[in-house]
Short mmCIF file of C-alpha atoms in Angstrom, two decimals:
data_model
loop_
_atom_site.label_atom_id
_atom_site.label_comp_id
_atom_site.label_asym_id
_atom_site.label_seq_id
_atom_site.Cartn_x
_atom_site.Cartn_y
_atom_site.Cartn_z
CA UNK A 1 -5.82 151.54 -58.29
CA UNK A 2 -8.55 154.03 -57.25
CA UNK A 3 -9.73 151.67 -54.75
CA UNK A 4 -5.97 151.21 -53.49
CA UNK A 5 -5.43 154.88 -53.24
CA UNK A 6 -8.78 155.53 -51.36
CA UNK A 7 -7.85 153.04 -48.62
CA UNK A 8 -4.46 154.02 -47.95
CA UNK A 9 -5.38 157.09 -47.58
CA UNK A 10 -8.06 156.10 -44.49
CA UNK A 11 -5.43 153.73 -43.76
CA UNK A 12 -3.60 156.62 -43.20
CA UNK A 13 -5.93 158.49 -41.09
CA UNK A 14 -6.64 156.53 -38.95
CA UNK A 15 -3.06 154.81 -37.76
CA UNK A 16 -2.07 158.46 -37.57
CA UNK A 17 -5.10 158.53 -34.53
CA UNK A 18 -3.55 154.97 -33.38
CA UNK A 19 -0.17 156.66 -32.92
CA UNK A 20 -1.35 160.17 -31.90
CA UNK A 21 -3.10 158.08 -29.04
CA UNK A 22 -0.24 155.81 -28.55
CA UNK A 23 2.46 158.32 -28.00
CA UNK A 24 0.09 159.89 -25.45
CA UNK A 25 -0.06 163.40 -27.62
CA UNK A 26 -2.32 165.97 -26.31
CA UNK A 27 -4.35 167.92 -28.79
CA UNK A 28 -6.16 170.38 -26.64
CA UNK A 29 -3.36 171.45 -24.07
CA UNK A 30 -0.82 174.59 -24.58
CA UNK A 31 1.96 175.80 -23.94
CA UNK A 32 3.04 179.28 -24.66
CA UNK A 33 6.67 178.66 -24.33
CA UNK A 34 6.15 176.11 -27.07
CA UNK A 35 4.29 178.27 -29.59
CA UNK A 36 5.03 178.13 -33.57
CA UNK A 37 7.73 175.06 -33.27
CA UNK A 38 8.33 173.37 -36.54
CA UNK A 39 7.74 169.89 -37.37
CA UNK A 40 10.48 167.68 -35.24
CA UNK A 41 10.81 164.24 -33.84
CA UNK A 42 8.42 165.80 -30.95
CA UNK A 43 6.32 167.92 -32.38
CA UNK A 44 5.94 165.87 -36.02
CA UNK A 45 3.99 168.62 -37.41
CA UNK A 46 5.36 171.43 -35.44
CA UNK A 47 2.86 173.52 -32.83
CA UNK A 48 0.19 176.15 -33.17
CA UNK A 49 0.16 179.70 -31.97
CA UNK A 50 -1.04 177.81 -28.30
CA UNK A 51 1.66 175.70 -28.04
CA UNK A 52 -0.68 172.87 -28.94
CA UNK A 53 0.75 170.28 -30.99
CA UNK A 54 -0.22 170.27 -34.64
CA UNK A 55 -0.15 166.47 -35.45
CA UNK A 56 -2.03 165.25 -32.62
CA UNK A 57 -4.74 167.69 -33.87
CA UNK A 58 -5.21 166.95 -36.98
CA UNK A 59 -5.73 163.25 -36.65
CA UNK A 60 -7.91 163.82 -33.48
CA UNK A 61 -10.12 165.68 -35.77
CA UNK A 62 -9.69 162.77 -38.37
CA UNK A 63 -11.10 160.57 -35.89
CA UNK A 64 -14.51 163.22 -34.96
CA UNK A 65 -14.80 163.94 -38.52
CA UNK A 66 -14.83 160.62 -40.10
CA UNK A 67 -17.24 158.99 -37.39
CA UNK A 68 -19.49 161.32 -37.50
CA UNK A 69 -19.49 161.74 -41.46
CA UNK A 70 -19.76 157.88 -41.67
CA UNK A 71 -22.21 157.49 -38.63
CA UNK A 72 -24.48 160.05 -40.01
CA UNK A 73 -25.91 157.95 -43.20
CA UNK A 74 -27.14 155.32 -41.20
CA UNK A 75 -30.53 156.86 -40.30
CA UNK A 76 -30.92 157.91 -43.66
CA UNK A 77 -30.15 154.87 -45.76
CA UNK A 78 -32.31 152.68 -43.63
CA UNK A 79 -35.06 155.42 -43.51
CA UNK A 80 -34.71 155.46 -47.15
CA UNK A 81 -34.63 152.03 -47.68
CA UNK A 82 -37.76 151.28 -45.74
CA UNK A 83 -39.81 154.51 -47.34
CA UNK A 84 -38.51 153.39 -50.85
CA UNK A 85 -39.78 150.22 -50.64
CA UNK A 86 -43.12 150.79 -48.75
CA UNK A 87 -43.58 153.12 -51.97
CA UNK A 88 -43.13 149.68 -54.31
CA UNK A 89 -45.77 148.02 -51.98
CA UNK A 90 -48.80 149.61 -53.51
CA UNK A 91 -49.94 153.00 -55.23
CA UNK A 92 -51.07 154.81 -53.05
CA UNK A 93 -47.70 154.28 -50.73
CA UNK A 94 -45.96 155.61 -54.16
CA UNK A 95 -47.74 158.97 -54.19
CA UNK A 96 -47.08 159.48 -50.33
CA UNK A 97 -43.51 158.64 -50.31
CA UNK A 98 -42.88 160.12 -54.16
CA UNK A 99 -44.68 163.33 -52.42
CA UNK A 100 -42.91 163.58 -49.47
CA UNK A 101 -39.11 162.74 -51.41
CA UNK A 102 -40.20 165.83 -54.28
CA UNK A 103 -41.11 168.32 -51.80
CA UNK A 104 -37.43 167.91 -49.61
CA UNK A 105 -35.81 167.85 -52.88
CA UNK A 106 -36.74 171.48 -54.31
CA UNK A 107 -34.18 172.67 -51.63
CA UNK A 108 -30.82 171.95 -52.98
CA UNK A 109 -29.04 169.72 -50.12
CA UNK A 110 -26.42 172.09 -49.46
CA UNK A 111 -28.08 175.00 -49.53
CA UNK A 112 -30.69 173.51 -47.07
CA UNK A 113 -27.47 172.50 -44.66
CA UNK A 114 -26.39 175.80 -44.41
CA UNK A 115 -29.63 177.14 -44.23
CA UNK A 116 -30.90 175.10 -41.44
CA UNK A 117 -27.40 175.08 -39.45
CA UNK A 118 -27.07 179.02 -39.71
CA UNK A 119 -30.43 178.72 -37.92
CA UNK A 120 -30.37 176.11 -35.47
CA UNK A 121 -26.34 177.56 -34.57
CA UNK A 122 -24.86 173.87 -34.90
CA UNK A 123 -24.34 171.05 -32.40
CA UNK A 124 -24.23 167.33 -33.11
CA UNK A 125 -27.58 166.22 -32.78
CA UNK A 126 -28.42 168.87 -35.05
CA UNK A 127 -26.60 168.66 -37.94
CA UNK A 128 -27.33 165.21 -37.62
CA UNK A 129 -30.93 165.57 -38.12
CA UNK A 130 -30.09 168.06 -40.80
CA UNK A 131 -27.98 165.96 -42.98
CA UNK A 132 -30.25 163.05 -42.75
CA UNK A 133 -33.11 164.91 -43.83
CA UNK A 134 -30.88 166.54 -46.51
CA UNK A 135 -29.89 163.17 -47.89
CA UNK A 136 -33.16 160.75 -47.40
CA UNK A 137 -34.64 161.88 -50.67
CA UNK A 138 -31.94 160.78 -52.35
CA UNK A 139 -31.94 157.31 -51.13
CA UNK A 140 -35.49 156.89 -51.70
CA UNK A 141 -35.48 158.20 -55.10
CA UNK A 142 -32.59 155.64 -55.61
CA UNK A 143 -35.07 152.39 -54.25
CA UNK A 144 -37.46 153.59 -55.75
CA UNK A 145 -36.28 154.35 -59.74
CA UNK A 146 -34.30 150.89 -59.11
CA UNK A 147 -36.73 148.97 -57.59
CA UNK A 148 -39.36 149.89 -60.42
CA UNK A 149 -36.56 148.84 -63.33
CA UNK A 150 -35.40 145.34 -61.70
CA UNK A 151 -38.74 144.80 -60.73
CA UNK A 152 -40.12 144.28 -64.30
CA UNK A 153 -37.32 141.15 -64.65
CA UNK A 154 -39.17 138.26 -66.01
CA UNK A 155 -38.41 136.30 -63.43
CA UNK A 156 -39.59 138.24 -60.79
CA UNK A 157 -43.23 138.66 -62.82
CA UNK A 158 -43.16 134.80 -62.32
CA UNK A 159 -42.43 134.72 -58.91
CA UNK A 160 -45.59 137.18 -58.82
CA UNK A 161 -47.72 134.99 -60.49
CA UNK A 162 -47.11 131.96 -58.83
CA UNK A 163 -48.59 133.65 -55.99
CA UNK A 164 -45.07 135.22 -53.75
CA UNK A 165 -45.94 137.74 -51.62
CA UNK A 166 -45.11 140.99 -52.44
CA UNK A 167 -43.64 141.58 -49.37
CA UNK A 168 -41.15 138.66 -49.58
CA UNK A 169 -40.49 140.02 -53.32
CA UNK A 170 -39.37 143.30 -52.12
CA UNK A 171 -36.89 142.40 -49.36
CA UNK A 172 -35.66 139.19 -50.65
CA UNK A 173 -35.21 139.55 -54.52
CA UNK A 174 -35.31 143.59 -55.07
CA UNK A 175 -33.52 144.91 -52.19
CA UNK A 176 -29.96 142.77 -52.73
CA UNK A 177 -30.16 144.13 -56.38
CA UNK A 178 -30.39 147.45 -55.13
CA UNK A 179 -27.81 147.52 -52.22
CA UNK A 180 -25.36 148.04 -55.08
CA UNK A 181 -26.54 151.16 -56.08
CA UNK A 182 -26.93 152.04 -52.53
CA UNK A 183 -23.16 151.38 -51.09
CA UNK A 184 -21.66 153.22 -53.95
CA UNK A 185 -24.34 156.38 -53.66
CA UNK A 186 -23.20 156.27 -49.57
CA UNK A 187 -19.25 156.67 -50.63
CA UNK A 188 -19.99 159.81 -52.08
CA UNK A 189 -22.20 161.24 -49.30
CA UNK A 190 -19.34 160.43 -46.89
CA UNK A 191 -17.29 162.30 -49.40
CA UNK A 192 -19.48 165.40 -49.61
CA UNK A 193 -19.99 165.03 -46.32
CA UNK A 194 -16.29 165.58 -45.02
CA UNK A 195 -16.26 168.64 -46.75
CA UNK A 196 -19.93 169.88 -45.68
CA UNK A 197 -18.75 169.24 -42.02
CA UNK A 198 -15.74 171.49 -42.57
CA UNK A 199 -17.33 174.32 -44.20
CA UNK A 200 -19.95 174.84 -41.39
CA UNK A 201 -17.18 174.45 -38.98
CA UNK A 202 -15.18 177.03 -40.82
CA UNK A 203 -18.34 179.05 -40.70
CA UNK A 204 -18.82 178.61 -36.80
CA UNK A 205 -21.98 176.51 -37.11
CA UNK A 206 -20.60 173.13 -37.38
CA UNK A 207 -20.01 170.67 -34.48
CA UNK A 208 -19.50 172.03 -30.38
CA UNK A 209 -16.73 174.11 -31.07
CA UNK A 210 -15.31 171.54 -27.92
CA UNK A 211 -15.41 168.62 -30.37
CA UNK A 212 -11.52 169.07 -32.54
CA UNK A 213 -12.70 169.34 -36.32
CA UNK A 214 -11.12 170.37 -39.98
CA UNK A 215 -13.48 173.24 -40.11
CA UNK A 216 -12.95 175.36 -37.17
CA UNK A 217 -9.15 174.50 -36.77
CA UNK A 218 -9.16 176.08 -40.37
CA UNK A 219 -10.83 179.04 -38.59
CA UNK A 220 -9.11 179.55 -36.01
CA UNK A 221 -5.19 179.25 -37.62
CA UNK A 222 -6.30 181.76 -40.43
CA UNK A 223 -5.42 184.65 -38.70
CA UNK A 224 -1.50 183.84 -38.97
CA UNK A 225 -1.60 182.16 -41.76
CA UNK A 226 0.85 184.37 -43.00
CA UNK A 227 3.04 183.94 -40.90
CA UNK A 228 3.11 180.47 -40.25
CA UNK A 229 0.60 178.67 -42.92
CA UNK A 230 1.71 175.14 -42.30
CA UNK A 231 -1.50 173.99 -39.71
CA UNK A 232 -3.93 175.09 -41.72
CA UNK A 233 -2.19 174.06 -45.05
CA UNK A 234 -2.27 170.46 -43.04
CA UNK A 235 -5.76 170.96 -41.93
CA UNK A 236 -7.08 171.97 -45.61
CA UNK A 237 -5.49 169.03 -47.12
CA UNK A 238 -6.23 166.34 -44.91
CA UNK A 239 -10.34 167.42 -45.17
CA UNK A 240 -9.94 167.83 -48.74
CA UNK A 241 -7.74 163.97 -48.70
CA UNK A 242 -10.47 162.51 -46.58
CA UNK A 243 -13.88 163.34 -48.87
CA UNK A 244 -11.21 162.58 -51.64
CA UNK A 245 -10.56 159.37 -50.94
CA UNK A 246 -13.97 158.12 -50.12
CA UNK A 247 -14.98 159.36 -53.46
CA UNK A 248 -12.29 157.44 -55.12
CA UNK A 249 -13.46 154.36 -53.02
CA UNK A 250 -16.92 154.79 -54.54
CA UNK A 251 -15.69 154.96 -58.06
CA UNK A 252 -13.81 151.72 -57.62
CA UNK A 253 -16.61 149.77 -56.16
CA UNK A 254 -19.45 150.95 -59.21
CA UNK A 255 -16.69 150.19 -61.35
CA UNK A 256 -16.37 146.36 -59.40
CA UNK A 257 -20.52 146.15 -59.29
CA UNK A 258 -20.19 147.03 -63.53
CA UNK A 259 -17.91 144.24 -64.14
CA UNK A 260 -19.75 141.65 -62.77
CA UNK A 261 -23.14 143.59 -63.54
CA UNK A 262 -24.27 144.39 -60.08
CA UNK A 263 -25.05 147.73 -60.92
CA UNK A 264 -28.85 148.22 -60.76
#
């Protein structure tokens, strides 16, 4: 059920950009004349305090904010993969790597985000940087504590010993009993990530304030919210929907990978 909900609710996302795009809506231009409309079979969600229509927004930031949340844990899961299991490979890998993965780790994740956006002022590239950073420990800590507990298996001890290379070892019997652990840890980072991306946006340090995102929409409708609370009501929810539902996705696939005991 939880992996049913999860789905239909990026199902849900992104036909809403399909038809946004099909029906030609314009999220960026306004209209004065058209200002504060409620929802209709034109304007499905009504307009802003621009003019702009409110549904064509909100699923054109669906679109920014769930590429770039999903697109953002590539560099860090390969990076992590790789470091984690260069630090199986021999000891002195270990202490590098273990070094390296406890010293970005003191910082809290979040509060280095916010620390290193509020610095850097935002921008794609950079938060990109920053989140992957943020989140590499984690996958390395995750190769690592896994590969060392599968890696005592009996059977790979006799692959060892009759002579397989550790390097084959590593990529072709420990890594596929990891990736579990790995696909279900990268659900939740999409999750937190959703939410992380619309906090700094809210904040005015998230992505080019050009690029249409949760965040800054949130930011920008607050100050007649009052008066007319349904976009950002709609903008809250569908950020808080989005990391929701990618959470609920991870759930249901540890719960698949426990069934069948795929859960390193």
């Amino acid at each position: 059920m939880r992996l049913f909900i999860g789905v239909i609710i990026i199902g849900f996302f992104l036909s809403g950009s399909m038809i946004s795009g099909f029906l030609h809506l314009d999220p960026i231009s306004t209209n004065l004349d058209t200002r504060f409309l409620g929802p209709s079979s034109i304007h499905i969600f009504g307009t802003d305090d621009l003019g702009r229509d409110v549904f064509a927004r909100v699923f054109a930031s669906a679109s920014n904010t769930l590429i770039f949340s999903i697109a953002i844990f590539i560099v860090p899961l390969g990076l992590g993969i790789s470091l984690g299991l260069f630090s199986l490979w021999s000891k002195y890998a270990s202490i590098g790597v273990n070094f390296l993965s406890e010293t970005l780790i003191l910082i809290p994740d979040i509060l280095l985000i916010f620390l290193l956006a509020s610095f850097s002022g935002g921008g794609f590239i950079t938060l990109f940087l920053i989140i992957s950073i943020a989140y590499l420990p984690y996958y390395i800590k995750i190769v690592r504590s896994s590969g060392i507990r599968v890696g005592s298996d009996n059977h790979l001890l006799a692959l060892r010993a009759l002579g397989i290379s550790d390097s084959i070892i590593l990529t072709r019997h420990i890594l596929p009993l990891i990736w579990p652990s790995l696909i279900v840890q990268t659900f939740y980072n999409i999750g937190n990530a959703i939410l992380i991306l619309a906090t700094l946006g809210f904040l005015g340090i998230g992505l080019d304030s050009s690029k249409l995102e949760w965040g800054n929409m949130i930011n920008s409708s607050l100050s007649y919210f009052f008066t007319h609370p349904l976009p950002t009501t709609l903008y809250l929810l569908f950020a808080i929907s989005a990391s929701y539902s990618f959470n609920l996705i991870g759930e249901a696939v540890k719960g698949k990978f426990n069934q069948y005991g795929k859960f390193a």
